[in-house]
Amino acid sequence: MSLFIVAILSCESNTKYRAPITYSAEKIKISIDSVTARSSGGMQQIWHHKGKEYYIHGDKAKSVLLFFDLESGKLDYKIPMERQGPNGVPSFNGFFVKSLDSVYVYHGYSYIMWHIDRSGEVKRRYQWSMDNSIDGILLNPYGEDAIFKGDLVYLPSSPNLGMSEFWQGYVSQSIDLETGEVNFTTKYSPIFEKGNYVYAHSNVSRTLTPDGKLVYSFGAEDYLYVTDLVTGKVLDKKLAKSDHITVQMAGDYLEPFDDERWNEDAATLGYYKKVLYDKYRNYYYRIVKLESHDFYDSQSSNNPYRVMINKYSVIVLDEDLNVLGEVVLDDQGLTDKWFITSKGLCSPVSDYSPEAIENEILFYCYSFSISYE
């Protein structure tokens, strides 16, 4: 069943406290060998097994999944994958783990997913038609967690449409792991009908509530949408507006497509990046990528390989999605691949951060304190 998200509730303020928020950051360091990539490219998962919390790191170059004990930093398991032959996984850009013998890796742009066991043996191969009439690309990774309901797994999808019609596409898909059947449900919110937004503004994130609903965050949308997991029907919406950005329409450059301006706007304009539920503290976090007035870090302006130095704020919400407050993170060099652990809200550090060193994965884990007065 396919449904558009529709604004169905009133637009009253959803600010409960807007209290002062402070934070502390713990640095988590994991030692790796010289041939392991520090960056997972968003291929990461937090997984619990035998009383331990694991950080699973996807290394595309080595074609391996690495399971690190988050507390000790020790590598406890690894799942290597062959690239050729009957157990061949030629390439992958996402994965999720149900158990050590139920691991799924996928390549979104070729519509293929493989079920592998702990030895890397392929137990099943899923293949969908390369049908351009489907307006949701299968298994396109956003660095989002897989969500399970029985034999169904829910993953984000990316619209398979031209930029001027991008907003019409699906943003959620379900895959039946028994039959291989794929269904699409939720689409973008109606705000995208009103003007052109850069690709970054079309960013989609979602998180599962304790009672089994999905909360959606869209890059250009001040509201969060609570939806039914199966049908995509909107059940509620909550205002969660940042005090630090104003989402701007990108302008009329999609037809004809101006890729230079599109790339610069995507890098410099602010937008809503991520929504996550913290089951350890019963908070929701909405991550905001802040606007940048300088396309590149000024200290690296003469570097031909210079990169954007992003800064973020975090909107903290209570269990009913009421905004408690927002805090700007002072740290720079963070990536946009956020996740939750028992240690807090975590982000890997960019390879270009001054703190990044060889043979080490580094990420910050944030804990927040709210001053109720």
mmCIF file of C-alpha atoms in Angstrom:
data_model
loop_
_atom_site.group_PDB
_atom_site.id
_atom_site.type_symbol
_atom_site.label_atom_id
_atom_site.label_comp_id
_atom_site.label_asym_id
_atom_site.label_seq_id
_atom_site.Cartn_x
_atom_site.Cartn_y
_atom_site.Cartn_z
ATOM 1 C CA MET A 1 0.000 0.000 0.000
ATOM 2 C CA SER A 2 1.547 3.314 -1.094
ATOM 3 C CA LEU A 3 0.665 6.559 0.625
ATOM 4 C CA PHE A 4 1.821 10.141 0.417
ATOM 5 C CA ILE A 5 2.678 11.755 3.708
ATOM 6 C CA VAL A 6 -0.015 14.363 4.343
ATOM 7 C CA ALA A 7 -0.083 17.116 6.937
ATOM 8 C CA ILE A 8 -3.101 16.196 9.023
ATOM 9 C CA LEU A 9 -2.628 17.930 12.353
ATOM 10 C CA SER A 10 -2.468 21.496 13.572
ATOM 11 C CA CYS A 11 0.762 23.493 13.575
ATOM 12 C CA GLU A 12 0.946 24.619 17.180
ATOM 13 C CA SER A 13 4.305 25.040 18.882
ATOM 14 C CA ASN A 14 5.939 21.854 20.083
ATOM 15 C CA THR A 15 8.441 23.506 22.411
ATOM 16 C CA LYS A 16 8.075 22.129 25.917
ATOM 17 C CA TYR A 17 11.081 23.636 27.649
ATOM 18 C CA ARG A 18 13.808 24.981 25.324
ATOM 19 C CA ALA A 19 16.017 24.513 28.341
ATOM 20 C CA PRO A 20 19.773 25.158 28.412
ATOM 21 C CA ILE A 21 21.654 22.029 27.360
ATOM 22 C CA THR A 22 25.259 21.134 28.040
ATOM 23 C CA TYR A 23 27.147 18.115 26.780
ATOM 24 C CA SER A 24 30.227 16.021 27.358
ATOM 25 C CA ALA A 25 32.059 13.972 24.728
ATOM 26 C CA GLU A 26 33.864 10.673 25.190
ATOM 27 C CA LYS A 27 36.423 9.695 22.562
ATOM 28 C CA ILE A 28 36.220 6.057 21.484
ATOM 29 C CA LYS A 29 39.338 4.685 19.797
ATOM 30 C CA ILE A 30 39.626 1.350 17.990
ATOM 31 C CA SER A 31 42.984 0.130 16.712
ATOM 32 C CA ILE A 32 43.068 -1.248 13.163
ATOM 33 C CA ASP A 33 45.797 -2.554 10.865
ATOM 34 C CA SER A 34 47.363 -0.465 8.127
ATOM 35 C CA VAL A 35 45.213 -1.923 5.335
ATOM 36 C CA THR A 36 41.818 -1.425 7.003
ATOM 37 C CA ALA A 37 39.920 1.696 5.942
ATOM 38 C CA ARG A 38 39.211 4.107 8.798
ATOM 39 C CA SER A 39 35.991 5.265 7.172
ATOM 40 C CA SER A 40 33.069 2.856 6.814
ATOM 41 C CA GLY A 41 31.317 5.131 4.338
ATOM 42 C CA GLY A 42 28.198 4.797 6.488
ATOM 43 C CA MET A 43 28.412 0.987 6.516
ATOM 44 C CA GLN A 44 28.222 0.513 10.268
ATOM 45 C CA GLN A 45 25.933 -1.090 12.825
ATOM 46 C CA ILE A 46 25.725 -1.367 16.584
ATOM 47 C CA TRP A 47 24.882 -4.962 17.474
ATOM 48 C CA HIS A 48 24.414 -6.760 20.794
ATOM 49 C CA HIS A 49 25.604 -10.356 21.228
ATOM 50 C CA LYS A 50 26.303 -12.457 24.343
ATOM 51 C CA GLY A 51 26.123 -9.464 26.654
ATOM 52 C CA LYS A 52 28.502 -7.358 24.569
ATOM 53 C CA GLU A 53 27.935 -4.274 22.452
ATOM 54 C CA TYR A 54 29.648 -4.432 19.064
ATOM 55 C CA TYR A 55 30.582 -1.800 16.537
ATOM 56 C CA ILE A 56 30.438 -3.504 13.109
ATOM 57 C CA HIS A 57 32.606 -1.808 10.519
ATOM 58 C CA GLY A 58 32.149 -2.394 6.797
ATOM 59 C CA ASP A 59 35.353 -2.255 4.749
ATOM 60 C CA LYS A 60 34.475 -2.211 1.059
ATOM 61 C CA ALA A 61 38.094 -2.219 -0.141
ATOM 62 C CA LYS A 62 38.945 -5.413 1.805
ATOM 63 C CA SER A 63 35.443 -6.873 1.347
ATOM 64 C CA VAL A 64 35.066 -7.716 5.027
ATOM 65 C CA LEU A 65 32.845 -6.976 8.039
ATOM 66 C CA LEU A 66 34.715 -6.379 11.305
ATOM 67 C CA PHE A 67 33.073 -6.873 14.725
ATOM 68 C CA PHE A 68 34.745 -4.779 17.446
ATOM 69 C CA ASP A 69 33.863 -5.055 21.129
ATOM 70 C CA LEU A 70 32.884 -1.461 21.843
ATOM 71 C CA GLU A 71 34.147 -1.574 25.437
ATOM 72 C CA SER A 72 37.575 -3.103 24.860
ATOM 73 C CA GLY A 73 38.125 -2.160 21.224
ATOM 74 C CA LYS A 74 39.077 -5.778 20.540
ATOM 75 C CA LEU A 75 38.264 -7.422 17.188
ATOM 76 C CA ASP A 76 36.167 -10.474 18.145
ATOM 77 C CA TYR A 77 34.783 -11.574 14.765
ATOM 78 C CA LYS A 78 35.254 -10.877 11.100
ATOM 79 C CA ILE A 79 33.298 -12.038 8.068
ATOM 80 C CA PRO A 80 35.373 -12.057 4.872
ATOM 81 C CA MET A 81 33.666 -12.120 1.502
ATOM 82 C CA GLU A 82 34.908 -13.532 -1.778
ATOM 83 C CA ARG A 83 34.493 -11.371 -4.857
ATOM 84 C CA GLN A 84 34.138 -14.148 -7.444
ATOM 85 C CA GLY A 85 32.759 -17.667 -7.787
ATOM 86 C CA PRO A 86 29.588 -19.195 -6.288
ATOM 87 C CA ASN A 87 30.181 -17.284 -3.029
ATOM 88 C CA GLY A 88 31.090 -14.095 -4.853
ATOM 89 C CA VAL A 89 29.947 -10.683 -3.593
ATOM 90 C CA PRO A 90 31.523 -8.428 -6.256
ATOM 91 C CA SER A 91 30.793 -5.207 -4.374
ATOM 92 C CA PHE A 92 28.569 -3.919 -1.604
ATOM 93 C CA ASN A 93 27.524 -0.542 -0.219
ATOM 94 C CA GLY A 94 25.444 -1.581 2.763
ATOM 95 C CA PHE A 95 24.752 -4.407 5.198
ATOM 96 C CA PHE A 96 22.731 -5.439 8.239
ATOM 97 C CA VAL A 97 23.227 -8.239 10.768
ATOM 98 C CA LYS A 98 20.455 -10.286 12.382
ATOM 99 C CA SER A 99 22.834 -12.933 13.755
ATOM 100 C CA LEU A 100 26.282 -14.250 12.912
ATOM 101 C CA ASP A 101 24.693 -16.670 10.450
ATOM 102 C CA SER A 102 22.109 -14.237 9.111
ATOM 103 C CA VAL A 103 24.080 -11.382 7.606
ATOM 104 C CA TYR A 104 22.786 -9.461 4.601
ATOM 105 C CA VAL A 105 25.018 -7.379 2.345
ATOM 106 C CA TYR A 106 23.733 -5.471 -0.642
ATOM 107 C CA HIS A 107 24.650 -3.371 -3.625
ATOM 108 C CA GLY A 108 21.880 -0.843 -4.008
ATOM 109 C CA TYR A 109 22.436 0.311 -7.558
ATOM 110 C CA SER A 110 22.411 -3.184 -9.076
ATOM 111 C CA TYR A 111 19.365 -4.360 -7.078
ATOM 112 C CA ILE A 112 21.211 -7.292 -5.492
ATOM 113 C CA MET A 113 21.355 -8.575 -1.897
ATOM 114 C CA TRP A 114 23.217 -11.615 -0.520
ATOM 115 C CA HIS A 115 22.436 -13.630 2.610
ATOM 116 C CA ILE A 116 25.749 -14.890 4.023
ATOM 117 C CA ASP A 117 26.820 -16.808 7.134
ATOM 118 C CA ARG A 118 29.749 -16.174 9.477
ATOM 119 C CA SER A 119 32.197 -17.826 7.072
ATOM 120 C CA GLY A 120 31.118 -15.616 4.182
ATOM 121 C CA GLU A 121 29.310 -18.440 2.383
ATOM 122 C CA VAL A 122 26.393 -17.194 0.293
ATOM 123 C CA LYS A 123 23.166 -18.870 1.438
ATOM 124 C CA ARG A 124 20.855 -16.965 -0.879
ATOM 125 C CA ARG A 125 21.031 -14.303 -3.553
ATOM 126 C CA TYR A 126 18.189 -11.823 -4.083
ATOM 127 C CA GLN A 127 17.817 -10.044 -7.432
ATOM 128 C CA TRP A 128 15.209 -7.531 -8.550
ATOM 129 C CA SER A 129 14.432 -6.287 -12.038
ATOM 130 C CA MET A 130 16.379 -3.289 -13.290
ATOM 131 C CA ASP A 131 13.101 -1.534 -14.027
ATOM 132 C CA ASN A 132 13.375 2.223 -14.351
ATOM 133 C CA SER A 133 9.612 2.563 -13.949
ATOM 134 C CA ILE A 134 10.079 1.785 -10.249
ATOM 135 C CA ASP A 135 10.325 5.178 -8.561
ATOM 136 C CA GLY A 136 12.253 3.885 -5.570
ATOM 137 C CA ILE A 137 15.734 2.423 -5.949
ATOM 138 C CA LEU A 138 16.094 -0.762 -3.940
ATOM 139 C CA LEU A 139 18.482 -0.932 -1.012
ATOM 140 C CA ASN A 140 20.054 2.469 -1.392
ATOM 141 C CA PRO A 141 22.042 3.078 1.805
ATOM 142 C CA TYR A 142 21.696 6.203 3.945
ATOM 143 C CA GLY A 143 23.673 4.911 6.927
ATOM 144 C CA GLU A 144 20.283 4.083 8.449
ATOM 145 C CA ASP A 145 19.542 1.083 10.661
ATOM 146 C CA ALA A 146 17.581 -1.841 9.266
ATOM 147 C CA ILE A 147 14.268 -2.311 11.087
ATOM 148 C CA PHE A 148 12.761 -5.777 11.490
ATOM 149 C CA LYS A 149 9.188 -7.074 11.857
ATOM 150 C CA GLY A 150 9.111 -10.843 11.576
ATOM 151 C CA ASP A 151 10.476 -11.804 8.151
ATOM 152 C CA LEU A 152 10.156 -8.220 6.912
ATOM 153 C CA VAL A 153 13.062 -5.817 6.948
ATOM 154 C CA TYR A 154 12.508 -2.090 6.408
ATOM 155 C CA LEU A 155 15.189 -0.058 4.673
ATOM 156 C CA PRO A 156 15.303 3.438 3.182
ATOM 157 C CA SER A 157 14.907 3.831 -0.548
ATOM 158 C CA SER A 158 15.964 6.588 -2.898
ATOM 159 C CA PRO A 159 13.674 7.902 -5.657
ATOM 160 C CA ASN A 160 14.592 6.682 -9.121
ATOM 161 C CA LEU A 161 13.513 9.914 -10.789
ATOM 162 C CA GLY A 162 14.953 13.045 -12.369
ATOM 163 C CA MET A 163 15.938 15.875 -10.048
ATOM 164 C CA SER A 164 12.909 18.023 -10.873
ATOM 165 C CA GLU A 165 10.593 15.153 -9.837
ATOM 166 C CA PHE A 166 12.757 13.679 -7.110
ATOM 167 C CA TRP A 167 10.374 14.660 -4.329
ATOM 168 C CA GLN A 168 7.651 12.388 -5.749
ATOM 169 C CA GLY A 169 9.591 9.193 -5.042
ATOM 170 C CA TYR A 170 9.364 6.624 -2.262
ATOM 171 C CA VAL A 171 11.585 6.850 0.822
ATOM 172 C CA SER A 172 10.755 3.504 2.459
ATOM 173 C CA GLN A 173 10.733 -0.100 1.317
ATOM 174 C CA SER A 174 10.000 -3.451 2.913
ATOM 175 C CA ILE A 175 11.680 -6.677 1.834
ATOM 176 C CA ASP A 176 10.315 -10.098 2.728
ATOM 177 C CA LEU A 177 13.415 -12.151 3.510
ATOM 178 C CA GLU A 178 11.511 -15.377 2.855
ATOM 179 C CA THR A 179 9.925 -14.569 -0.499
ATOM 180 C CA GLY A 180 12.078 -11.691 -1.721
ATOM 181 C CA GLU A 181 8.970 -9.556 -2.322
ATOM 182 C CA VAL A 182 9.581 -5.796 -2.194
ATOM 183 C CA ASN A 183 6.982 -3.139 -1.373
ATOM 184 C CA PHE A 184 7.245 0.635 -1.162
ATOM 185 C CA THR A 185 5.219 2.737 1.277
ATOM 186 C CA THR A 186 6.101 6.278 2.371
ATOM 187 C CA LYS A 187 6.827 9.247 0.109
ATOM 188 C CA TYR A 188 8.239 12.709 0.763
ATOM 189 C CA SER A 189 6.188 15.228 2.717
ATOM 190 C CA PRO A 190 4.124 17.826 0.777
ATOM 191 C CA ILE A 191 6.591 20.661 1.417
ATOM 192 C CA PHE A 192 8.706 19.392 -1.474
ATOM 193 C CA GLU A 193 5.889 20.155 -3.919
ATOM 194 C CA LYS A 194 6.323 23.868 -3.248
ATOM 195 C CA GLY A 195 9.792 24.449 -4.657
ATOM 196 C CA ASN A 196 13.163 23.084 -5.618
ATOM 197 C CA TYR A 197 15.487 21.807 -2.917
ATOM 198 C CA VAL A 198 19.028 20.564 -3.243
ATOM 199 C CA TYR A 199 19.653 16.840 -2.963
ATOM 200 C CA ALA A 200 20.922 17.249 0.602
ATOM 201 C CA HIS A 201 17.613 18.861 1.559
ATOM 202 C CA SER A 202 15.879 15.759 0.223
ATOM 203 C CA ASN A 203 17.770 13.756 2.849
ATOM 204 C CA VAL A 204 15.576 11.211 4.642
ATOM 205 C CA SER A 205 16.105 9.686 8.072
ATOM 206 C CA ARG A 206 13.857 7.607 10.295
ATOM 207 C CA THR A 207 13.949 5.879 13.643
ATOM 208 C CA LEU A 208 11.794 3.279 15.376
ATOM 209 C CA THR A 209 9.756 4.257 18.439
ATOM 210 C CA PRO A 210 9.474 1.915 21.451
ATOM 211 C CA ASP A 211 5.894 1.049 20.412
ATOM 212 C CA GLY A 212 6.810 0.118 16.847
ATOM 213 C CA LYS A 213 6.123 3.264 14.816
ATOM 214 C CA LEU A 214 8.488 5.120 12.494
ATOM 215 C CA VAL A 215 9.491 8.750 13.026
ATOM 216 C CA TYR A 216 10.586 10.438 9.783
ATOM 217 C CA SER A 217 12.841 13.471 9.387
ATOM 218 C CA PHE A 218 13.151 15.219 6.003
ATOM 219 C CA GLY A 219 16.019 17.579 5.213
ATOM 220 C CA ALA A 220 13.872 20.591 4.335
ATOM 221 C CA GLU A 221 11.003 19.958 6.765
ATOM 222 C CA ASP A 222 10.704 21.519 10.251
ATOM 223 C CA TYR A 223 8.263 18.792 11.308
ATOM 224 C CA LEU A 224 8.844 15.182 12.298
ATOM 225 C CA TYR A 225 6.262 12.673 11.039
ATOM 226 C CA VAL A 226 5.107 9.653 13.046
ATOM 227 C CA THR A 227 3.950 6.913 10.682
ATOM 228 C CA ASP A 228 2.618 3.375 10.743
ATOM 229 C CA LEU A 229 5.465 0.949 10.131
ATOM 230 C CA VAL A 230 3.587 -1.215 7.630
ATOM 231 C CA THR A 231 1.358 1.168 5.665
ATOM 232 C CA GLY A 232 3.310 4.426 5.914
ATOM 233 C CA LYS A 233 0.157 6.246 7.024
ATOM 234 C CA VAL A 234 0.805 9.449 8.986
ATOM 235 C CA LEU A 235 -0.384 9.170 12.583
ATOM 236 C CA ASP A 236 1.016 12.397 14.033
ATOM 237 C CA LYS A 237 3.440 15.199 13.293
ATOM 238 C CA LYS A 238 5.593 17.236 15.663
ATOM 239 C CA LEU A 239 7.322 20.569 15.173
ATOM 240 C CA ALA A 240 11.070 20.187 15.775
ATOM 241 C CA LYS A 241 12.483 23.382 14.294
ATOM 242 C CA SER A 242 16.115 24.386 14.699
ATOM 243 C CA ASP A 243 17.009 27.835 16.046
ATOM 244 C CA HIS A 244 20.189 27.812 13.965
ATOM 245 C CA ILE A 245 19.162 27.261 10.347
ATOM 246 C CA THR A 246 16.585 28.518 7.903
ATOM 247 C CA VAL A 247 15.919 25.962 5.202
ATOM 248 C CA GLN A 248 16.135 27.722 1.848
ATOM 249 C CA MET A 249 14.753 26.625 -1.472
ATOM 250 C CA ALA A 250 17.657 26.031 -3.802
ATOM 251 C CA GLY A 251 16.322 28.037 -6.712
ATOM 252 C CA ASP A 252 15.387 27.253 -10.275
ATOM 253 C CA TYR A 253 18.444 25.442 -11.583
ATOM 254 C CA LEU A 254 17.204 21.892 -12.012
ATOM 255 C CA GLU A 255 16.099 22.372 -15.623
ATOM 256 C CA PRO A 256 18.600 22.828 -17.161
ATOM 257 C CA PHE A 257 20.645 21.189 -14.423
ATOM 258 C CA ASP A 258 23.433 23.382 -13.009
ATOM 259 C CA ASP A 259 25.650 20.822 -11.259
ATOM 260 C CA GLU A 260 28.237 23.346 -10.034
ATOM 261 C CA ARG A 261 25.668 25.414 -8.156
ATOM 262 C CA TRP A 262 23.850 22.279 -7.017
ATOM 263 C CA ASN A 263 27.035 20.888 -5.420
ATOM 264 C CA GLU A 264 27.908 24.181 -3.738
ATOM 265 C CA ASP A 265 24.401 24.668 -2.363
ATOM 266 C CA ALA A 266 24.350 21.080 -1.088
ATOM 267 C CA ALA A 267 27.590 21.741 0.811
ATOM 268 C CA THR A 268 26.840 25.176 2.227
ATOM 269 C CA LEU A 269 23.116 25.291 3.042
ATOM 270 C CA GLY A 270 21.796 23.976 6.343
ATOM 271 C CA TYR A 271 19.328 21.101 6.607
ATOM 272 C CA TYR A 272 18.021 18.396 8.949
ATOM 273 C CA LYS A 273 20.314 15.401 8.713
ATOM 274 C CA LYS A 274 19.240 12.618 11.070
ATOM 275 C CA VAL A 275 16.720 11.489 13.674
ATOM 276 C CA LEU A 276 17.619 8.834 16.259
ATOM 277 C CA TYR A 277 16.000 7.315 19.337
ATOM 278 C CA ASP A 278 18.211 6.760 22.378
ATOM 279 C CA LYS A 279 16.727 3.796 24.236
ATOM 280 C CA TYR A 280 19.265 4.157 27.030
ATOM 281 C CA ARG A 281 18.138 7.681 27.971
ATOM 282 C CA ASN A 282 14.654 7.804 26.435
ATOM 283 C CA TYR A 283 15.495 10.818 24.264
ATOM 284 C CA TYR A 284 15.117 11.508 20.568
ATOM 285 C CA TYR A 285 17.857 13.460 18.806
ATOM 286 C CA ARG A 286 17.453 15.462 15.619
ATOM 287 C CA ILE A 287 20.834 16.233 14.058
ATOM 288 C CA VAL A 288 21.081 19.545 12.194
ATOM 289 C CA LYS A 289 23.812 20.221 9.651
ATOM 290 C CA LEU A 290 24.520 23.927 10.107
ATOM 291 C CA GLU A 291 24.874 26.467 7.328
ATOM 292 C CA SER A 292 28.387 27.250 6.231
ATOM 293 C CA HIS A 293 29.448 30.684 5.038
ATOM 294 C CA ASP A 294 32.741 29.350 3.713
ATOM 295 C CA PHE A 295 32.557 26.526 1.181
ATOM 296 C CA TYR A 296 35.824 25.060 2.444
ATOM 297 C CA ASP A 297 37.826 25.273 5.634
ATOM 298 C CA SER A 298 39.877 28.481 5.247
ATOM 299 C CA GLN A 299 43.033 26.796 6.536
ATOM 300 C CA SER A 300 42.976 24.353 3.630
ATOM 301 C CA SER A 301 41.994 26.799 0.879
ATOM 302 C CA ASN A 302 45.166 26.086 -1.116
ATOM 303 C CA ASN A 303 44.851 22.325 -0.834
ATOM 304 C CA PRO A 304 43.624 20.708 -4.076
ATOM 305 C CA TYR A 305 42.040 17.934 -1.960
ATOM 306 C CA ARG A 306 40.343 20.286 0.477
ATOM 307 C CA VAL A 307 37.098 19.173 2.052
ATOM 308 C CA MET A 308 34.114 20.770 3.708
ATOM 309 C CA ILE A 309 34.388 21.104 7.496
ATOM 310 C CA ASN A 310 30.846 20.616 8.787
ATOM 311 C CA LYS A 311 29.390 21.690 12.099
ATOM 312 C CA TYR A 312 26.239 20.372 13.710
ATOM 313 C CA SER A 313 23.644 21.118 16.354
ATOM 314 C CA VAL A 314 21.480 18.603 18.185
ATOM 315 C CA ILE A 315 17.799 19.085 19.020
ATOM 316 C CA VAL A 316 16.930 16.964 22.063
ATOM 317 C CA LEU A 317 13.317 15.759 22.374
ATOM 318 C CA ASP A 318 11.512 13.822 25.089
ATOM 319 C CA GLU A 319 9.681 10.495 24.731
ATOM 320 C CA ASP A 320 6.613 12.320 23.319
ATOM 321 C CA LEU A 321 8.703 14.219 20.738
ATOM 322 C CA ASN A 322 8.446 17.503 22.625
ATOM 323 C CA VAL A 323 11.490 19.701 22.070
ATOM 324 C CA LEU A 324 13.558 20.088 25.226
ATOM 325 C CA GLY A 325 16.272 22.259 23.718
ATOM 326 C CA GLU A 326 19.034 22.544 21.135
ATOM 327 C CA VAL A 327 22.800 22.735 21.512
ATOM 328 C CA VAL A 328 25.536 23.513 18.975
ATOM 329 C CA LEU A 329 28.460 21.091 19.038
ATOM 330 C CA ASP A 330 31.807 22.871 19.088
ATOM 331 C CA ASP A 331 33.677 19.935 17.582
ATOM 332 C CA GLN A 332 34.648 20.032 13.919
ATOM 333 C CA GLY A 333 35.685 17.186 11.652
ATOM 334 C CA LEU A 334 32.601 15.090 12.470
ATOM 335 C CA THR A 335 31.015 13.048 9.709
ATOM 336 C CA ASP A 336 27.287 12.719 9.062
ATOM 337 C CA LYS A 337 27.097 8.992 9.963
ATOM 338 C CA TRP A 338 25.505 9.235 13.423
ATOM 339 C CA PHE A 339 24.465 6.270 15.574
ATOM 340 C CA ILE A 340 23.425 5.410 19.146
ATOM 341 C CA THR A 341 25.422 3.327 21.631
ATOM 342 C CA SER A 342 25.245 2.849 25.391
ATOM 343 C CA LYS A 343 27.895 5.580 25.521
ATOM 344 C CA GLY A 344 25.655 8.166 23.877
ATOM 345 C CA LEU A 345 25.051 9.806 20.511
ATOM 346 C CA CYS A 346 28.099 8.993 18.393
ATOM 347 C CA SER A 347 29.711 10.263 15.210
ATOM 348 C CA PRO A 348 32.858 8.971 13.487
ATOM 349 C CA VAL A 349 35.584 11.537 12.941
ATOM 350 C CA SER A 350 36.526 12.425 9.387
ATOM 351 C CA ASP A 351 39.836 11.232 7.958
ATOM 352 C CA TYR A 352 40.598 14.936 7.475
ATOM 353 C CA SER A 353 40.138 15.838 11.130
ATOM 354 C CA PRO A 354 43.333 16.968 12.912
ATOM 355 C CA GLU A 355 42.692 14.183 15.454
ATOM 356 C CA ALA A 356 42.515 11.421 12.850
ATOM 357 C CA ILE A 357 45.591 9.203 12.868
ATOM 358 C CA GLU A 358 46.646 6.141 10.937
ATOM 359 C CA ASN A 359 45.607 2.697 12.188
ATOM 360 C CA GLU A 360 42.775 4.023 14.348
ATOM 361 C CA ILE A 361 39.025 4.448 14.094
ATOM 362 C CA LEU A 362 37.914 7.402 16.197
ATOM 363 C CA PHE A 363 34.443 8.589 17.054
ATOM 364 C CA TYR A 364 32.946 10.975 19.600
ATOM 365 C CA CYS A 365 30.068 9.882 21.829
ATOM 366 C CA TYR A 366 27.973 12.712 23.293
ATOM 367 C CA SER A 367 25.937 12.784 26.500
ATOM 368 C CA PHE A 368 23.558 15.677 27.185
ATOM 369 C CA SER A 369 22.469 17.367 30.410
ATOM 370 C CA ILE A 370 19.293 19.475 30.451
ATOM 371 C CA SER A 371 18.879 22.277 32.993
ATOM 372 C CA TYR A 372 15.285 22.292 34.167
ATOM 373 C CA GLU A 373 14.591 25.535 36.019
#
